[in-house]
mmCIF file of C-alpha atoms in Angstrom:
data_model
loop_
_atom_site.group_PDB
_atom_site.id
_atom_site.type_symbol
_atom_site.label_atom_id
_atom_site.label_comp_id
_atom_site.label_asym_id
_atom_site.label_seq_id
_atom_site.Cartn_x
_atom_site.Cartn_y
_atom_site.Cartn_z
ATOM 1 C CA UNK X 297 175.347 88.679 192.277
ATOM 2 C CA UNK X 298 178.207 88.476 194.796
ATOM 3 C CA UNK X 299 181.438 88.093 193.368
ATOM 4 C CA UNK X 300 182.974 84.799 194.481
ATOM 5 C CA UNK X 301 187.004 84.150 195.018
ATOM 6 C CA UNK X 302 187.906 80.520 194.601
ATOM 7 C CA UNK X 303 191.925 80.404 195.948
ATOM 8 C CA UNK X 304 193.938 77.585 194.226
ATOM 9 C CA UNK X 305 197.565 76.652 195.682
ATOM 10 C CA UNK X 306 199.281 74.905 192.930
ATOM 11 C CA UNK X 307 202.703 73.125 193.652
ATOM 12 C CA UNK X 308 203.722 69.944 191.102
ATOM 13 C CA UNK X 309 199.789 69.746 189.601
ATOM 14 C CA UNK X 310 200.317 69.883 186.185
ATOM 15 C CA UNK X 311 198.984 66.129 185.942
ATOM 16 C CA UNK X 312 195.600 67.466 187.044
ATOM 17 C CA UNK X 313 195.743 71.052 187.143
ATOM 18 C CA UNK X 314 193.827 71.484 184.106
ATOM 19 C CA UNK X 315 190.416 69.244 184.875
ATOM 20 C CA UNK X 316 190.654 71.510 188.179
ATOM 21 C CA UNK X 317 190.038 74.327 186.169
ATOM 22 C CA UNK X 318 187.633 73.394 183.787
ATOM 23 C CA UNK X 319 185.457 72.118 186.140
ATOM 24 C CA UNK X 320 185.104 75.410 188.028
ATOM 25 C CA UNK X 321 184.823 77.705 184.770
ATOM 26 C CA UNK X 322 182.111 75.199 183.244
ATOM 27 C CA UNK X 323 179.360 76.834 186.894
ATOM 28 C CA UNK X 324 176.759 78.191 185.930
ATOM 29 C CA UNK X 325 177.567 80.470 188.506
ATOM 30 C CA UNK X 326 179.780 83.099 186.250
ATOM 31 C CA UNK X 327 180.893 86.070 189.399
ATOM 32 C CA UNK X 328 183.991 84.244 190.241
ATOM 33 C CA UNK X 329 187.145 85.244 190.281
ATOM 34 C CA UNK X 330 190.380 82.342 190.376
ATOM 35 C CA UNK X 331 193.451 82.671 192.144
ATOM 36 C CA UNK X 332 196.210 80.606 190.939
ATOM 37 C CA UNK X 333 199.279 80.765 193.823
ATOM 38 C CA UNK X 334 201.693 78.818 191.955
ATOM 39 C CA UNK X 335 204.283 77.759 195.113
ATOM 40 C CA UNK X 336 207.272 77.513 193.152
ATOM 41 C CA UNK X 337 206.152 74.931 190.978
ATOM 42 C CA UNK X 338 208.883 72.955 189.096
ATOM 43 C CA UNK X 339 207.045 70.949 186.448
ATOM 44 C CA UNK X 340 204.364 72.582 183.725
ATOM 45 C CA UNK X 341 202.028 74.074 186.547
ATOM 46 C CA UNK X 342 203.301 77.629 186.089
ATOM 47 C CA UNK X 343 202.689 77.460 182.165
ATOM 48 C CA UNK X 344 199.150 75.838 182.733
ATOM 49 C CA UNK X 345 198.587 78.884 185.117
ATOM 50 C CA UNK X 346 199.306 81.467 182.430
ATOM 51 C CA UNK X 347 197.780 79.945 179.741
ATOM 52 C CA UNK X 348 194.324 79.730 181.955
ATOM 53 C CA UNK X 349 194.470 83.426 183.063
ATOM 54 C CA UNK X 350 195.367 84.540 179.192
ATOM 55 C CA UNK X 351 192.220 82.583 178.111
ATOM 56 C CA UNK X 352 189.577 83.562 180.771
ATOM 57 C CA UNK X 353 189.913 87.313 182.354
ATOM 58 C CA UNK X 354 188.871 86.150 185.839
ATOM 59 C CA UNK X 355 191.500 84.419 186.673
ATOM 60 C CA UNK X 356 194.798 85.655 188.203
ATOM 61 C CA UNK X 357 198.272 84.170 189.004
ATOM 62 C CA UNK X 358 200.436 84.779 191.585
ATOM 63 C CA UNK X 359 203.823 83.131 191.558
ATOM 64 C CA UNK X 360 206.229 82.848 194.365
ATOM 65 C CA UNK X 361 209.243 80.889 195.526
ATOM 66 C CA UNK X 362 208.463 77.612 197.474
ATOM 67 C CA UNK X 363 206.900 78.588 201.079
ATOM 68 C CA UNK X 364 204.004 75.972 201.159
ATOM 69 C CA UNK X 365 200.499 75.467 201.103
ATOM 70 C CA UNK X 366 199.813 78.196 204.006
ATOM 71 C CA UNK X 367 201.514 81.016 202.727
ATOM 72 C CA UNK X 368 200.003 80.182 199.290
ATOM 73 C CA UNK X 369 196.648 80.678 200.945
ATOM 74 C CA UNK X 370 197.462 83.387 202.949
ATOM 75 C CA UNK X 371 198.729 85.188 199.312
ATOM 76 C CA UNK X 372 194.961 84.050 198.578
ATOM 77 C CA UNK X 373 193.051 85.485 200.967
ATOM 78 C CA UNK X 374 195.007 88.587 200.986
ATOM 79 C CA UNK X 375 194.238 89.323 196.997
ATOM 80 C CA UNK X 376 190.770 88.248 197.269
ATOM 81 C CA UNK X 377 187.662 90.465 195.873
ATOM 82 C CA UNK X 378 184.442 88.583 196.546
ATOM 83 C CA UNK X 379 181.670 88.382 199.010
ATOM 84 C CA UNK X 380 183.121 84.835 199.776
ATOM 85 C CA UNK X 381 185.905 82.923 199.251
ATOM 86 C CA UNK X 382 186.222 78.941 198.739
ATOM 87 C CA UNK X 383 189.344 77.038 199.017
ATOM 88 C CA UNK X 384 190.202 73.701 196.150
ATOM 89 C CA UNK X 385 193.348 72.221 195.664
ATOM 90 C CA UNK X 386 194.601 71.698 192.368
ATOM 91 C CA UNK X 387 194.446 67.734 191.943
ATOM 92 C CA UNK X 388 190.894 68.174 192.892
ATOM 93 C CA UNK X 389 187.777 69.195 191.061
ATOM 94 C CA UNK X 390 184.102 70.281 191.487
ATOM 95 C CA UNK X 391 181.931 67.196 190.401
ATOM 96 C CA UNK X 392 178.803 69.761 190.191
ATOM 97 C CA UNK X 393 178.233 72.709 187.806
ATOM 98 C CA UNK X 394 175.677 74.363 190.634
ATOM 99 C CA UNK X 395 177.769 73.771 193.291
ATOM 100 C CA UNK X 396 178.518 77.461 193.712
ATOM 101 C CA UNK X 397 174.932 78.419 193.228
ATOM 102 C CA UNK X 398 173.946 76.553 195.888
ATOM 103 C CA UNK X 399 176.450 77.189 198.236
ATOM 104 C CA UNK X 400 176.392 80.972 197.598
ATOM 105 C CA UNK X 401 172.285 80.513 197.625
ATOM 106 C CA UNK X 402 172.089 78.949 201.491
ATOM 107 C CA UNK X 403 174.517 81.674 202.352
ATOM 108 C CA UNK X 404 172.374 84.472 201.727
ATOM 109 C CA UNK X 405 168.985 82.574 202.568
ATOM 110 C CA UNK X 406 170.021 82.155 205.911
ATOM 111 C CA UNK X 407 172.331 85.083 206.532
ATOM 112 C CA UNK X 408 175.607 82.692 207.831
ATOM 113 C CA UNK X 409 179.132 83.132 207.539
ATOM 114 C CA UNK X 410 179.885 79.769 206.480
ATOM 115 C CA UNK X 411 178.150 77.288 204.528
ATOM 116 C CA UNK X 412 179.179 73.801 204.087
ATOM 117 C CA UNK X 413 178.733 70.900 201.323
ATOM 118 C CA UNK X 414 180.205 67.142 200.733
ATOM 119 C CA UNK X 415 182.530 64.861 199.010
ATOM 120 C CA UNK X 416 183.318 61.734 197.310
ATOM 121 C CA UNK X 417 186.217 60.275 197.674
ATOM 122 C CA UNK X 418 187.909 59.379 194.546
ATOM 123 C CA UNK X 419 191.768 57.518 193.182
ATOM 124 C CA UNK X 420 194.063 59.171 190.690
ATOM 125 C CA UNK X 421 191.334 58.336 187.396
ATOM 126 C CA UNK X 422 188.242 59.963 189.050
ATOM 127 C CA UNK X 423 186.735 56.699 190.121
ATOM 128 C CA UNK X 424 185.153 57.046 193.561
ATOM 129 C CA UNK X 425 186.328 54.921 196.110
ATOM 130 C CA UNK X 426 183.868 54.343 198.152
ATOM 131 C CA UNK X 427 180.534 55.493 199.128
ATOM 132 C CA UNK X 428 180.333 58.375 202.181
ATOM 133 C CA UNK X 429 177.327 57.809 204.689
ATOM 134 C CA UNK X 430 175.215 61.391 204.675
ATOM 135 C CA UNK X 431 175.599 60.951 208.574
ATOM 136 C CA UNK X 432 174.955 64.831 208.828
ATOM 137 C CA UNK X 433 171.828 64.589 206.810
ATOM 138 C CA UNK X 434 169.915 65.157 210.654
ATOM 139 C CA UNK X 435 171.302 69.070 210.324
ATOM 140 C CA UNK X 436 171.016 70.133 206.402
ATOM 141 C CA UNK X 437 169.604 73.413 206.322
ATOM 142 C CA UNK X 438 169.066 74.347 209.761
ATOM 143 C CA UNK X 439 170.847 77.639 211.355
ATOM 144 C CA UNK X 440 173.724 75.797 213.443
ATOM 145 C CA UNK X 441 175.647 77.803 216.113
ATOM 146 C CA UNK X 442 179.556 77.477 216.134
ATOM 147 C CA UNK X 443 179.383 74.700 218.770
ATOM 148 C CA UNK X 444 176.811 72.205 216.586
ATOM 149 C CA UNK X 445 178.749 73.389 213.504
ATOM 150 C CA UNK X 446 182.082 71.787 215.618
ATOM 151 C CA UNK X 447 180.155 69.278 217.130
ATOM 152 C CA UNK X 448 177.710 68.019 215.179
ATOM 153 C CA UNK X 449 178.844 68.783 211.269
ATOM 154 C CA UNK X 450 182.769 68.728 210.813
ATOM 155 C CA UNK X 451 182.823 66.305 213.186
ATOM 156 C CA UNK X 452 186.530 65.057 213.076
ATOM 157 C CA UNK X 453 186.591 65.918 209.027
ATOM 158 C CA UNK X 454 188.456 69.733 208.946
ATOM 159 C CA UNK X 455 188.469 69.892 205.613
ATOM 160 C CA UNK X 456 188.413 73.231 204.425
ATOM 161 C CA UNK X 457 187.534 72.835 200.757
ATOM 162 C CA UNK X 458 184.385 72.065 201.572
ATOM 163 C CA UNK X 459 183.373 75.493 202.916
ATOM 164 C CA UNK X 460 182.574 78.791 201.580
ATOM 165 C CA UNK X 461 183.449 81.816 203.684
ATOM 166 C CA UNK X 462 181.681 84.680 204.192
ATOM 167 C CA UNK X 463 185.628 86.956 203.205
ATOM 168 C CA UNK X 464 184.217 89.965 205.873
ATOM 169 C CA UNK X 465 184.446 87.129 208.968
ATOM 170 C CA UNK X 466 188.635 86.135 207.765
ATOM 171 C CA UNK X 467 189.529 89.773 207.322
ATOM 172 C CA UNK X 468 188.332 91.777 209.744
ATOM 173 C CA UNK X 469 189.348 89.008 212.644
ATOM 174 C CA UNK X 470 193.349 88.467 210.452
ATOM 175 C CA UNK X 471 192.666 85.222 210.126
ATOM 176 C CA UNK X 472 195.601 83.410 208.477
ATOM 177 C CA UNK X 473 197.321 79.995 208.433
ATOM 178 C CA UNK X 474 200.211 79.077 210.215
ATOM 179 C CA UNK X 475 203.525 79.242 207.657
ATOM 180 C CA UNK X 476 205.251 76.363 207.761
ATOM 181 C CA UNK X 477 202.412 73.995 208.480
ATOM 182 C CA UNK X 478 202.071 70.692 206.060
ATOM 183 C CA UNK X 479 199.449 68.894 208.173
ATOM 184 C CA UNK X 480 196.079 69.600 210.140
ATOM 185 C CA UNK X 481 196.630 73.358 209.057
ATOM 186 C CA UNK X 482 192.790 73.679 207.810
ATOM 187 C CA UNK X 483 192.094 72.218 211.965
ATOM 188 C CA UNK X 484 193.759 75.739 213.443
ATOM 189 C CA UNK X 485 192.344 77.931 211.255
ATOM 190 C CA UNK X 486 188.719 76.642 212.269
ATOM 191 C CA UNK X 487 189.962 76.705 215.616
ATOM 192 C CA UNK X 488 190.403 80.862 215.261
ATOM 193 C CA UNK X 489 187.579 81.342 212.421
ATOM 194 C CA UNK X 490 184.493 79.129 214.567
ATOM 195 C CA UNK X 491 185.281 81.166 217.902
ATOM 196 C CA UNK X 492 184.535 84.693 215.897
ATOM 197 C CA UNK X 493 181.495 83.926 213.663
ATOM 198 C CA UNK X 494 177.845 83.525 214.641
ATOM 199 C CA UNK X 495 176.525 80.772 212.449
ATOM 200 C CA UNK X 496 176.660 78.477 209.828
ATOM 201 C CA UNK X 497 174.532 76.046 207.317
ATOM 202 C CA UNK X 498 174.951 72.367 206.221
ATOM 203 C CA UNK X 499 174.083 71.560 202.509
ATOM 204 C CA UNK X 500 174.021 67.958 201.840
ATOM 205 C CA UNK X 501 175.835 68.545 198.496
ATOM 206 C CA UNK X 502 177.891 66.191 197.775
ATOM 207 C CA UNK X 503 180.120 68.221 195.086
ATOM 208 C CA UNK X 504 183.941 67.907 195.553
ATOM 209 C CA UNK X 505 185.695 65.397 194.487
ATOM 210 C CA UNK X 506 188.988 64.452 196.992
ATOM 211 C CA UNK X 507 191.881 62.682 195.506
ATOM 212 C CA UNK X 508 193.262 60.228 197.791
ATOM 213 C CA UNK X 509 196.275 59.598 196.642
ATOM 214 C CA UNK X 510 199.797 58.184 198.112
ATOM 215 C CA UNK X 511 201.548 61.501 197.455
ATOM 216 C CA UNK X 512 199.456 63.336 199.905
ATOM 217 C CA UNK X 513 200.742 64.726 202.631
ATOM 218 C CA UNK X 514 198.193 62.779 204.862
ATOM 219 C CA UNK X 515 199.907 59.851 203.631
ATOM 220 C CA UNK X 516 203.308 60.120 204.100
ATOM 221 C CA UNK X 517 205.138 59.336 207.443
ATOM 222 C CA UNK X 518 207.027 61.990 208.442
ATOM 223 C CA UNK X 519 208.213 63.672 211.995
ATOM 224 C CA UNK X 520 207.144 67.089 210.321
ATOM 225 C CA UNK X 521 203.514 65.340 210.447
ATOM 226 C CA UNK X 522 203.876 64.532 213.859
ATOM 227 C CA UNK X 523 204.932 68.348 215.169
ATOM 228 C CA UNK X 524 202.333 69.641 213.345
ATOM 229 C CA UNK X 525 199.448 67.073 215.107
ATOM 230 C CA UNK X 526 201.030 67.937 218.615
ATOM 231 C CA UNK X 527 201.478 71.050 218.223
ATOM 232 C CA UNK X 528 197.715 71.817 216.627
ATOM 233 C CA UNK X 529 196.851 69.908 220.009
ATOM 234 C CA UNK X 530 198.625 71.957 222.260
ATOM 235 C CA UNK X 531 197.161 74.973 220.543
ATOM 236 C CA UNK X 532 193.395 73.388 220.981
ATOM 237 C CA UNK X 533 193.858 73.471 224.834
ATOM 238 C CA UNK X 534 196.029 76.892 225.193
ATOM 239 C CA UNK X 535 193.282 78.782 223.170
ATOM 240 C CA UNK X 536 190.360 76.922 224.831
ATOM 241 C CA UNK X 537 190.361 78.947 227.799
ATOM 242 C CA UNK X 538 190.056 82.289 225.695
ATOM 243 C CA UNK X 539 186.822 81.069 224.558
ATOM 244 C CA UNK X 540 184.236 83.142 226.089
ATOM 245 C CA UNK X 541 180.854 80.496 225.090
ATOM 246 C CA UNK X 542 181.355 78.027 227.803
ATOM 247 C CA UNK X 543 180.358 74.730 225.783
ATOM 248 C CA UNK X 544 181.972 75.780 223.194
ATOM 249 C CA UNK X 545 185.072 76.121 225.291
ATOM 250 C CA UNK X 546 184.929 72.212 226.671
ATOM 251 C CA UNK X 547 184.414 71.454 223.230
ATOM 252 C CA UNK X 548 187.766 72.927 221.978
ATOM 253 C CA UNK X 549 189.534 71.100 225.146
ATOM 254 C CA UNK X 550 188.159 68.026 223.943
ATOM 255 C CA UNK X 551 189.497 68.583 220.228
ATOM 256 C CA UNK X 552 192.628 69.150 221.957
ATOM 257 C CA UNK X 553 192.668 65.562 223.544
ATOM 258 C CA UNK X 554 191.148 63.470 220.367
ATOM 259 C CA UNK X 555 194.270 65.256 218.643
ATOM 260 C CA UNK X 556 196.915 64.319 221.203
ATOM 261 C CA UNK X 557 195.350 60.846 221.631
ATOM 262 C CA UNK X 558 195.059 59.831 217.966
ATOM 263 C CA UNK X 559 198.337 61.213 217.229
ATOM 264 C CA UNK X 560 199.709 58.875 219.772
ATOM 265 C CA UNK X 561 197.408 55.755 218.020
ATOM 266 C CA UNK X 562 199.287 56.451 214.789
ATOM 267 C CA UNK X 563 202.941 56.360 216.853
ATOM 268 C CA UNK X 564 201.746 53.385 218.357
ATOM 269 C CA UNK X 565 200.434 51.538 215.141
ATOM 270 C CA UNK X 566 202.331 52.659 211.890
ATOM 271 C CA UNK X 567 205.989 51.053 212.937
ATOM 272 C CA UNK X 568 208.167 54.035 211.165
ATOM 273 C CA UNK X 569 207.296 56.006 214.488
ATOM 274 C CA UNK X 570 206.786 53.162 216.851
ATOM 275 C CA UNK X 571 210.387 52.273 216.261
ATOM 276 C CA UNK X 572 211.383 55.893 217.124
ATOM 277 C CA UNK X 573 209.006 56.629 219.701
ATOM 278 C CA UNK X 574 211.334 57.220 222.686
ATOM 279 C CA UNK X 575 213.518 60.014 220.584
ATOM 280 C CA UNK X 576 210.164 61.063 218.836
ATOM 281 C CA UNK X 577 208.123 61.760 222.474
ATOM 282 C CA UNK X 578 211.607 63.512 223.548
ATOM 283 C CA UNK X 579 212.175 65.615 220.780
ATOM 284 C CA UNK X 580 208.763 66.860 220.282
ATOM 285 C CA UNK X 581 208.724 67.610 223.814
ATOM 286 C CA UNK X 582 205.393 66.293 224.741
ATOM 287 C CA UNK X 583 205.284 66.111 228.668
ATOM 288 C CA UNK X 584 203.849 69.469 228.248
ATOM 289 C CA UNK X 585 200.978 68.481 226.088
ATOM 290 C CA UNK X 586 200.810 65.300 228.231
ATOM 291 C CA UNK X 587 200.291 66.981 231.196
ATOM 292 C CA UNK X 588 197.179 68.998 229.697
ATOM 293 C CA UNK X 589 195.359 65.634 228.607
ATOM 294 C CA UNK X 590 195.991 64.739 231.618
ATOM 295 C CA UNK X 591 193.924 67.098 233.874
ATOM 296 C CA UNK X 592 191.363 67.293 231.128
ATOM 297 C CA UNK X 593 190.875 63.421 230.457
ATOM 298 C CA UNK X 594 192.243 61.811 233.671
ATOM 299 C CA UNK X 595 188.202 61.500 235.082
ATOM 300 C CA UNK X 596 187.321 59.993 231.233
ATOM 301 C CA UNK X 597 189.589 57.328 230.475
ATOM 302 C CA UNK X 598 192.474 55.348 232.085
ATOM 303 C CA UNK X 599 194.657 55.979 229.180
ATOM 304 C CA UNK X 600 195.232 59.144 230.125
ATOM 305 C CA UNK X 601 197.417 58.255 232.985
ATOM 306 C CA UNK X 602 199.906 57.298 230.509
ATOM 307 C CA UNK X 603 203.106 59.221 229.484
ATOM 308 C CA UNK X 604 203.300 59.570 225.567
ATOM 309 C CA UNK X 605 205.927 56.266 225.048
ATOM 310 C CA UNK X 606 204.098 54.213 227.157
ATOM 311 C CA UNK X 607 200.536 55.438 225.098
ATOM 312 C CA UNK X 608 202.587 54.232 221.985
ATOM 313 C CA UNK X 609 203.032 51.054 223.355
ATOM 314 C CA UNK X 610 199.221 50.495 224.748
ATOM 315 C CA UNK X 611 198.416 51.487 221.395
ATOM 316 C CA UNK X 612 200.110 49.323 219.728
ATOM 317 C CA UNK X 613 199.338 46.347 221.347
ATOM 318 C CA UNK X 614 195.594 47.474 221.453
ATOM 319 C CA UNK X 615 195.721 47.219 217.649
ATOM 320 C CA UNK X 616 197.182 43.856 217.473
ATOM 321 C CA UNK X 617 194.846 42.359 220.009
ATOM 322 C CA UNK X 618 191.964 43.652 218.425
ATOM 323 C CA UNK X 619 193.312 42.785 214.885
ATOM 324 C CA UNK X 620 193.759 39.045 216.346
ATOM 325 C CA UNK X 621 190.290 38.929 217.307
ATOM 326 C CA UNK X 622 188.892 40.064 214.334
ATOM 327 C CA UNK X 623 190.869 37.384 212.176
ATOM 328 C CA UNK X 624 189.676 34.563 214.964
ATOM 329 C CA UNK X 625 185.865 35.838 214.127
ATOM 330 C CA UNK X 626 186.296 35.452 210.460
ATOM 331 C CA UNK X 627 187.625 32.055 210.722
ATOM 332 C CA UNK X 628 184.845 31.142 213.192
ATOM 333 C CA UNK X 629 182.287 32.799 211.092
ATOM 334 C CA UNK X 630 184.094 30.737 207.646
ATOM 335 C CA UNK X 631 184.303 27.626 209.790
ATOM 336 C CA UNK X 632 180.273 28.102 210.798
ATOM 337 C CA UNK X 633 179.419 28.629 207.198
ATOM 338 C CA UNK X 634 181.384 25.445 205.982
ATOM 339 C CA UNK X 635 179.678 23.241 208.744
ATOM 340 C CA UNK X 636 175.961 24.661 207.683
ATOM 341 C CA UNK X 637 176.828 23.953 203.820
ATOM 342 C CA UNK X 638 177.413 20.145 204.573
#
């Protein structure tokens, strides 16, 4: 059986640390070996660490001062053993005791370096939120190149947790994350990893269970946020031209834009950044990026004609206008209903 690493970074988890864990030691699937990278934890994590890796011989724990959640993984990937390795955050769990037989299964049926599954979104008591559409249900268990893998399968969802790797592909192309990244860090490291392997698989396994919670990260407004969206953009198009398949290659230019263009949607709708757009666009230095777009959109779309404030603004008012018409429909649509019921 090949021995499977599953890399944990921990930081502030102790509220759900634990159900983490005991979901992946109840798999049937027993060749695992855990990786705890405790980031400088401050509350109970650390002692909820050692007590795990006391109790159960496969698991280890690393702990470190405070560096983030790409160094963590980095620490990870360096230590691991196994065949493959899988990525889970701590306030997560694995809704599915076979979900590593499966996964570990399609990978050696079909010979592919990465092999992908599904989630269920899901609030702070395990209740799921709402229900995901398979929309990738077309591709399960067909041999997908890198570019249908992109295109056609991760679509705009880079979440890394939902992969296992084959280790070999990471290591022997240094593969890493960025240190210092908080947001869209899983997005690079795709954007290095899907350029070096030669296939993947789709399961329709819907196994992990994703916490969305306010804490996150992905919901917090932040500049740091912003850098990190622009700046995984601007890497999209300057690596893009190293890529030797050529579809591939328009396919990473065209990440680059979605990310530089929805970036700007969120400056132009949430109103922390809309406020500060003009020192945002300045400080983040984003004529640059602008200027990329620009030659690789300006024959797609009008907006792309637009310097970053000025996108903010379209943006914004976009959302409003469209906003307004979908409130008029409703009241049409009530008003309709009331008329018919008399």
């Amino acid at each position: 059986m090949d021995l499977i690493s599953v890399v944990i970074p921990v930081y502030n988890a102790g509220e759900y640390l634990s159900v983490c864990l005991d979901h992946i030691l109840c798999q049937t699937y027993k060749n695992i070996e855990i990786l705890l990278i405790d980031d400088g934890s401050t509350d109970v994590s650390p002692k909820i660490c050692d007590k795990y890796a006391t109790e159960d011989s496969r698991i280890r724990v690393f702990h470190k001062a405070n560096e983030g959640v790409c160094v963590a993984r980095n620490i990870g990937i360096k230590n691991a053993k196994g065949e493959w390795i899988i990525f889970c955050d701590a306030d997560d769990y694995w809704m599915d005791k076979t979900c590593l037989a499966q996964l570990v299964e399609a990978g050696n049926k079909y010979d592919v370096d990465i092999v992908r599954g599904d989630y269920r979104p899901v609030d702070a008591e395990g209740n799921e939120l709402w229900q995901v559409r398979d929309k990738r249900k077309t591709y399960a268990y067909k041999f997908l190149t890198p570019l249908e893998f992109l295109a056609e399968v991760i679509r705009n969802e880079f979440f890394l947790w939902l992969n296992l790797f084959r280790r070999k592909c990471i290591i022997d192309n240094d593969i890493t994350f960025v240190p210092g990244r908080i947001f869209l860090e899983d997005m690079e490291f795709f954007m290095h990893l899907l350029d070096k392997i030669h296939s993947a698989i789709y399961i329709p396994l819907f196994f992990y269970a994703y916490r969305k919670s306010g804490n996150s990260v992905s919901f917090k407004f932040m500049e740091k946020k912003l850098e990190d969206a622009f700046g995984v953009s601007k890497k999209f198009m300057l690596y893009a031209p190293t890529v030797g398949e050529p579809l591939l290659r328009q396919e990473y230019y065209k990440r680059g834009c979605v990310v530089y263009y929805e970036t700007m949607r969120t400056m132009g709708i949430e109103t922390p950044y809309f406020l500060h757009r003009e020192e945002l666009c300045r400080d983040l230095d984003l004529f640059p990026i602008y200027k990329c777009a620009w030659r690789i959109w300006m024959y797609f779309s009008p907006l792309s004609y637009l310097q970053p404030q000025y996108a903010c603004v379209w943006f914004r008012y976009w959302y409003k206008a469209r906003y307004a018409c979908f409130c008029f429909k409703c009241f049409v649509v009530s008003a309709f209903k009331r008329i018919v019921a008399r």
